[in-house]
Amino acid sequence: MKELNSFGQYVGQPVAEWKPRELPQKKMFAGHFCHLEPVSVRHALALHHAWHSIDDTRDWTYLADERPPTLTATEYYLRRQEAAPDAWYFTVLENISGQPTGTLCLMNVDKTHGVIEIGNVNWSPSMKRTHYGTEAICLLLAYVFEELKYRRCEWKTDELNTPAIQAAQRLGFIYEGTFRECQVRKGRNSNVNWYSIVEAEWPHHAKALRAWLRPENFNERGRQIKHLDEFKDK
């Protein structure tokens, strides 16, 4: 939307009573199938085993870091995340087992303009393509838009990272463009796709995600009864 100012120039719509937003907090988030805790070295042993449940490092190709080779290295990796001054890392714990199975963070925070990114999503093999993986993202999206009242949440990924692109689209993020040659990751060029959800879009996505995530939509094996797309147009 746009309007004309007194000089005959097009300008954006006013944002009523806007003020800078608060920074995120290191806190817990509870869902039906998982919960999030601030990342801690206490999670190191379980995460080390989860990330090493396959022999190769294919899951780390598009991440900035390499897979920590030892438990000691995993502890150091998590301590760095704990101490990060400008990113808020969380561990995802599956509710039935209580086991840590992945990590993610809120980062690139611009509280002046209400912009934040969900990034460094690092799921173990057992967590990929699970309902609680979706729920973990949903919990942070709800925190961003409903509690912190940010206007925009971003998702960025290498243009060759097909699973991350599919996840962004499934969650409702809108593709905005590709930043060419903007990173060198592990000695290779990385063109980065940018996606976003803005505040006006979130209620529609939240309704669909929460309907899909109802416990009755999953059988005893955790298999979905209805696909997420079936809830998006209702």
C-alpha positions as CSV (number, residue, x, y, z in Angstrom):
1,M,0.0,0.0,0.0
2,K,1.1,3.6,-0.7
3,E,-0.2,7.1,-0.4
4,L,0.8,10.6,-1.6
5,N,2.6,13.0,0.8
6,S,2.3,16.8,0.6
7,F,5.1,16.9,-2.1
8,G,3.2,14.6,-4.4
9,Q,5.6,11.7,-3.6
10,Y,4.5,8.2,-3.0
11,V,5.3,6.9,0.5
12,G,4.5,3.8,2.5
13,Q,1.5,3.5,4.9
14,P,2.1,4.8,8.4
15,V,2.9,2.3,11.1
16,A,0.8,3.3,14.1
17,E,2.5,3.9,17.4
18,W,5.7,2.1,16.3
19,K,8.5,1.8,18.7
20,P,11.6,-0.5,18.7
21,R,10.9,-4.0,19.9
22,E,12.5,-5.9,22.7
23,L,15.4,-8.4,22.2
24,P,14.6,-12.1,22.4
25,Q,15.1,-13.9,25.7
26,K,16.6,-17.2,26.5
27,K,13.5,-19.0,27.7
28,M,11.6,-22.3,27.3
29,F,8.9,-22.9,24.8
30,A,6.4,-25.8,25.2
31,G,4.6,-27.6,22.4
32,H,2.5,-30.8,22.1
33,F,5.4,-32.8,20.7
34,C,8.5,-31.0,21.6
35,H,9.9,-28.2,23.7
36,L,12.7,-25.7,23.3
37,E,15.3,-24.9,25.9
38,P,18.2,-22.4,25.7
39,V,21.1,-24.4,24.3
40,S,23.4,-25.8,27.0
41,V,26.5,-27.9,27.3
42,R,24.2,-30.3,29.2
43,H,22.8,-31.3,25.9
44,A,26.2,-32.1,24.4
45,L,26.2,-35.9,24.9
46,A,22.7,-36.5,23.4
47,L,23.3,-34.1,20.5
48,H,26.7,-35.6,19.8
49,H,25.1,-39.1,19.5
50,A,22.2,-37.7,17.5
51,W,24.4,-35.8,15.0
52,H,26.6,-38.9,14.7
53,S,23.8,-41.4,14.1
54,I,24.9,-41.5,10.5
55,D,28.6,-42.0,9.4
56,D,28.9,-39.1,7.0
57,T,28.4,-35.3,7.3
58,R,25.9,-34.7,4.6
59,D,23.6,-32.8,7.0
60,W,26.4,-30.2,7.6
61,T,27.1,-29.3,4.0
62,Y,25.2,-26.0,4.1
63,L,25.9,-25.1,7.7
64,A,28.7,-22.7,8.5
65,D,30.4,-25.2,10.8
66,E,31.6,-28.8,10.4
67,R,30.2,-31.6,12.5
68,P,32.1,-31.7,15.8
69,P,34.2,-34.9,15.6
70,T,34.3,-35.7,19.3
71,L,32.2,-35.1,22.4
72,T,34.7,-32.5,23.6
73,A,34.4,-30.7,20.3
74,T,30.6,-30.8,20.6
75,E,30.8,-29.3,24.1
76,Y,32.9,-26.5,22.7
77,Y,30.5,-26.0,19.8
78,L,27.6,-25.6,22.2
79,R,29.5,-23.3,24.6
80,R,30.2,-21.0,21.7
81,Q,26.5,-20.9,21.0
82,E,25.6,-20.3,24.7
83,A,28.0,-17.3,24.7
84,A,26.9,-15.8,21.4
85,P,26.2,-12.1,22.1
86,D,23.9,-11.5,19.1
87,A,22.1,-14.9,18.6
88,W,19.7,-16.8,20.7
89,Y,20.2,-20.6,20.4
90,F,17.8,-23.2,21.4
91,T,17.8,-27.0,21.7
92,V,14.8,-29.0,20.5
93,L,13.8,-31.8,22.9
94,E,11.3,-34.4,21.8
95,N,8.6,-34.7,24.5
96,I,8.2,-38.5,24.8
97,S,11.8,-39.3,25.1
98,G,13.0,-36.0,26.6
99,Q,16.0,-36.3,24.3
100,P,17.7,-33.3,22.6
101,T,17.6,-33.9,18.8
102,G,18.5,-30.6,17.2
103,T,19.2,-26.9,17.5
104,L,18.2,-23.6,15.9
105,C,18.5,-19.9,16.7
106,L,17.1,-16.4,16.4
107,M,19.7,-14.2,14.8
108,N,20.3,-11.0,12.8
109,V,18.0,-9.1,15.1
110,D,17.0,-5.6,14.1
111,K,14.8,-4.4,16.9
112,T,14.6,-0.9,15.6
113,H,12.6,-2.1,12.6
114,G,11.2,-5.3,14.0
115,V,13.1,-7.7,11.9
116,I,14.5,-11.1,12.9
117,E,15.8,-14.3,11.3
118,I,15.3,-18.0,12.2
119,G,18.6,-19.7,11.2
120,N,21.2,-22.3,11.8
121,V,18.6,-25.0,11.8
122,N,20.5,-28.1,12.6
123,W,18.3,-31.2,12.8
124,S,19.7,-34.6,13.5
125,P,18.7,-37.4,11.1
126,S,16.0,-38.7,13.4
127,M,14.4,-35.2,13.5
128,K,14.1,-34.6,9.8
129,R,10.7,-34.5,8.3
130,T,9.0,-34.9,11.6
131,H,5.9,-33.2,13.0
132,Y,7.9,-31.9,16.0
133,G,10.5,-30.4,13.7
134,T,7.7,-28.3,12.2
135,E,6.4,-27.5,15.7
136,A,9.8,-26.2,16.8
137,I,9.8,-23.6,14.0
138,C,6.2,-22.8,14.8
139,L,7.0,-22.1,18.4
140,L,9.6,-19.6,17.5
141,L,7.4,-17.9,14.8
142,A,4.7,-17.5,17.4
143,Y,7.2,-16.0,19.8
144,V,8.5,-13.6,17.2
145,F,5.1,-12.3,16.0
146,E,2.8,-12.8,19.0
147,E,5.0,-12.0,22.0
148,L,7.9,-9.9,20.6
149,K,5.6,-8.2,18.1
150,Y,8.2,-8.1,15.3
151,R,7.0,-7.2,11.8
152,R,9.1,-9.5,9.7
153,C,10.8,-12.9,10.2
154,E,13.4,-14.0,7.7
155,W,14.7,-17.4,6.5
156,K,17.9,-17.6,4.4
157,T,19.4,-20.6,2.7
158,D,21.9,-21.6,0.0
159,E,20.0,-21.7,-3.3
160,L,21.2,-25.3,-3.7
161,N,19.9,-26.4,-0.3
162,T,16.7,-28.0,-1.6
163,P,15.4,-29.4,1.8
164,A,15.7,-25.9,3.4
165,I,13.9,-24.3,0.5
166,Q,11.1,-26.8,0.6
167,A,10.8,-26.3,4.4
168,A,10.6,-22.5,4.0
169,Q,7.8,-22.8,1.3
170,R,5.9,-25.3,3.4
171,L,6.0,-23.1,6.4
172,G,4.6,-20.1,4.4
173,F,7.8,-18.1,3.8
174,I,7.7,-16.1,0.6
175,Y,10.7,-16.1,-1.7
176,E,12.1,-12.6,-2.2
177,G,15.2,-13.1,-4.3
178,T,18.7,-14.5,-4.5
179,F,21.8,-12.6,-3.2
180,R,24.5,-13.7,-5.6
181,E,28.0,-14.4,-4.5
182,C,27.3,-13.1,-1.0
183,Q,29.1,-15.8,1.0
184,V,32.1,-18.1,0.7
185,R,31.2,-21.1,2.8
186,K,33.8,-23.8,3.3
187,G,35.8,-22.5,0.4
188,R,32.8,-22.5,-2.0
189,N,30.6,-19.8,-3.5
190,S,27.2,-19.5,-1.9
191,N,24.3,-17.7,-3.5
192,V,21.7,-17.2,-0.8
193,N,17.9,-17.2,-1.2
194,W,15.9,-14.9,1.0
195,Y,12.4,-15.7,2.3
196,S,10.2,-13.9,4.8
197,I,6.9,-14.0,6.6
198,V,5.5,-10.6,7.6
199,E,3.1,-9.8,10.5
200,A,-0.1,-9.5,8.4
201,E,0.6,-13.0,6.9
202,W,1.3,-14.8,10.2
203,P,-2.3,-15.2,11.5
204,H,-3.3,-17.2,8.4
205,H,-0.2,-19.4,8.7
206,A,-0.6,-19.8,12.4
207,K,-4.1,-21.1,12.0
208,A,-3.1,-23.7,9.5
209,L,0.0,-24.8,11.4
210,R,-1.8,-25.1,14.7
211,A,-4.7,-27.1,13.2
212,W,-2.2,-29.4,11.5
213,L,-0.3,-29.8,14.8
214,R,-3.3,-30.9,16.9
215,P,-2.5,-34.3,18.5
216,E,-5.5,-35.9,16.9
217,N,-4.1,-35.3,13.4
218,F,-1.4,-37.9,14.1
219,N,-1.6,-41.6,14.7
220,E,0.2,-43.6,17.3
221,R,3.3,-43.7,15.1
222,G,3.4,-39.9,14.7
223,R,2.2,-40.1,11.1
224,Q,0.0,-37.3,9.9
225,I,-3.6,-38.0,9.0
226,K,-4.1,-34.8,7.0
227,H,-1.4,-32.9,5.2
228,L,-0.6,-29.3,6.1
229,D,-1.8,-28.1,2.7
230,E,-5.3,-29.3,3.6
231,F,-5.5,-26.7,6.4
232,K,-4.0,-23.8,4.5
233,D,-7.1,-22.6,2.7
234,K,-9.6,-23.0,5.5
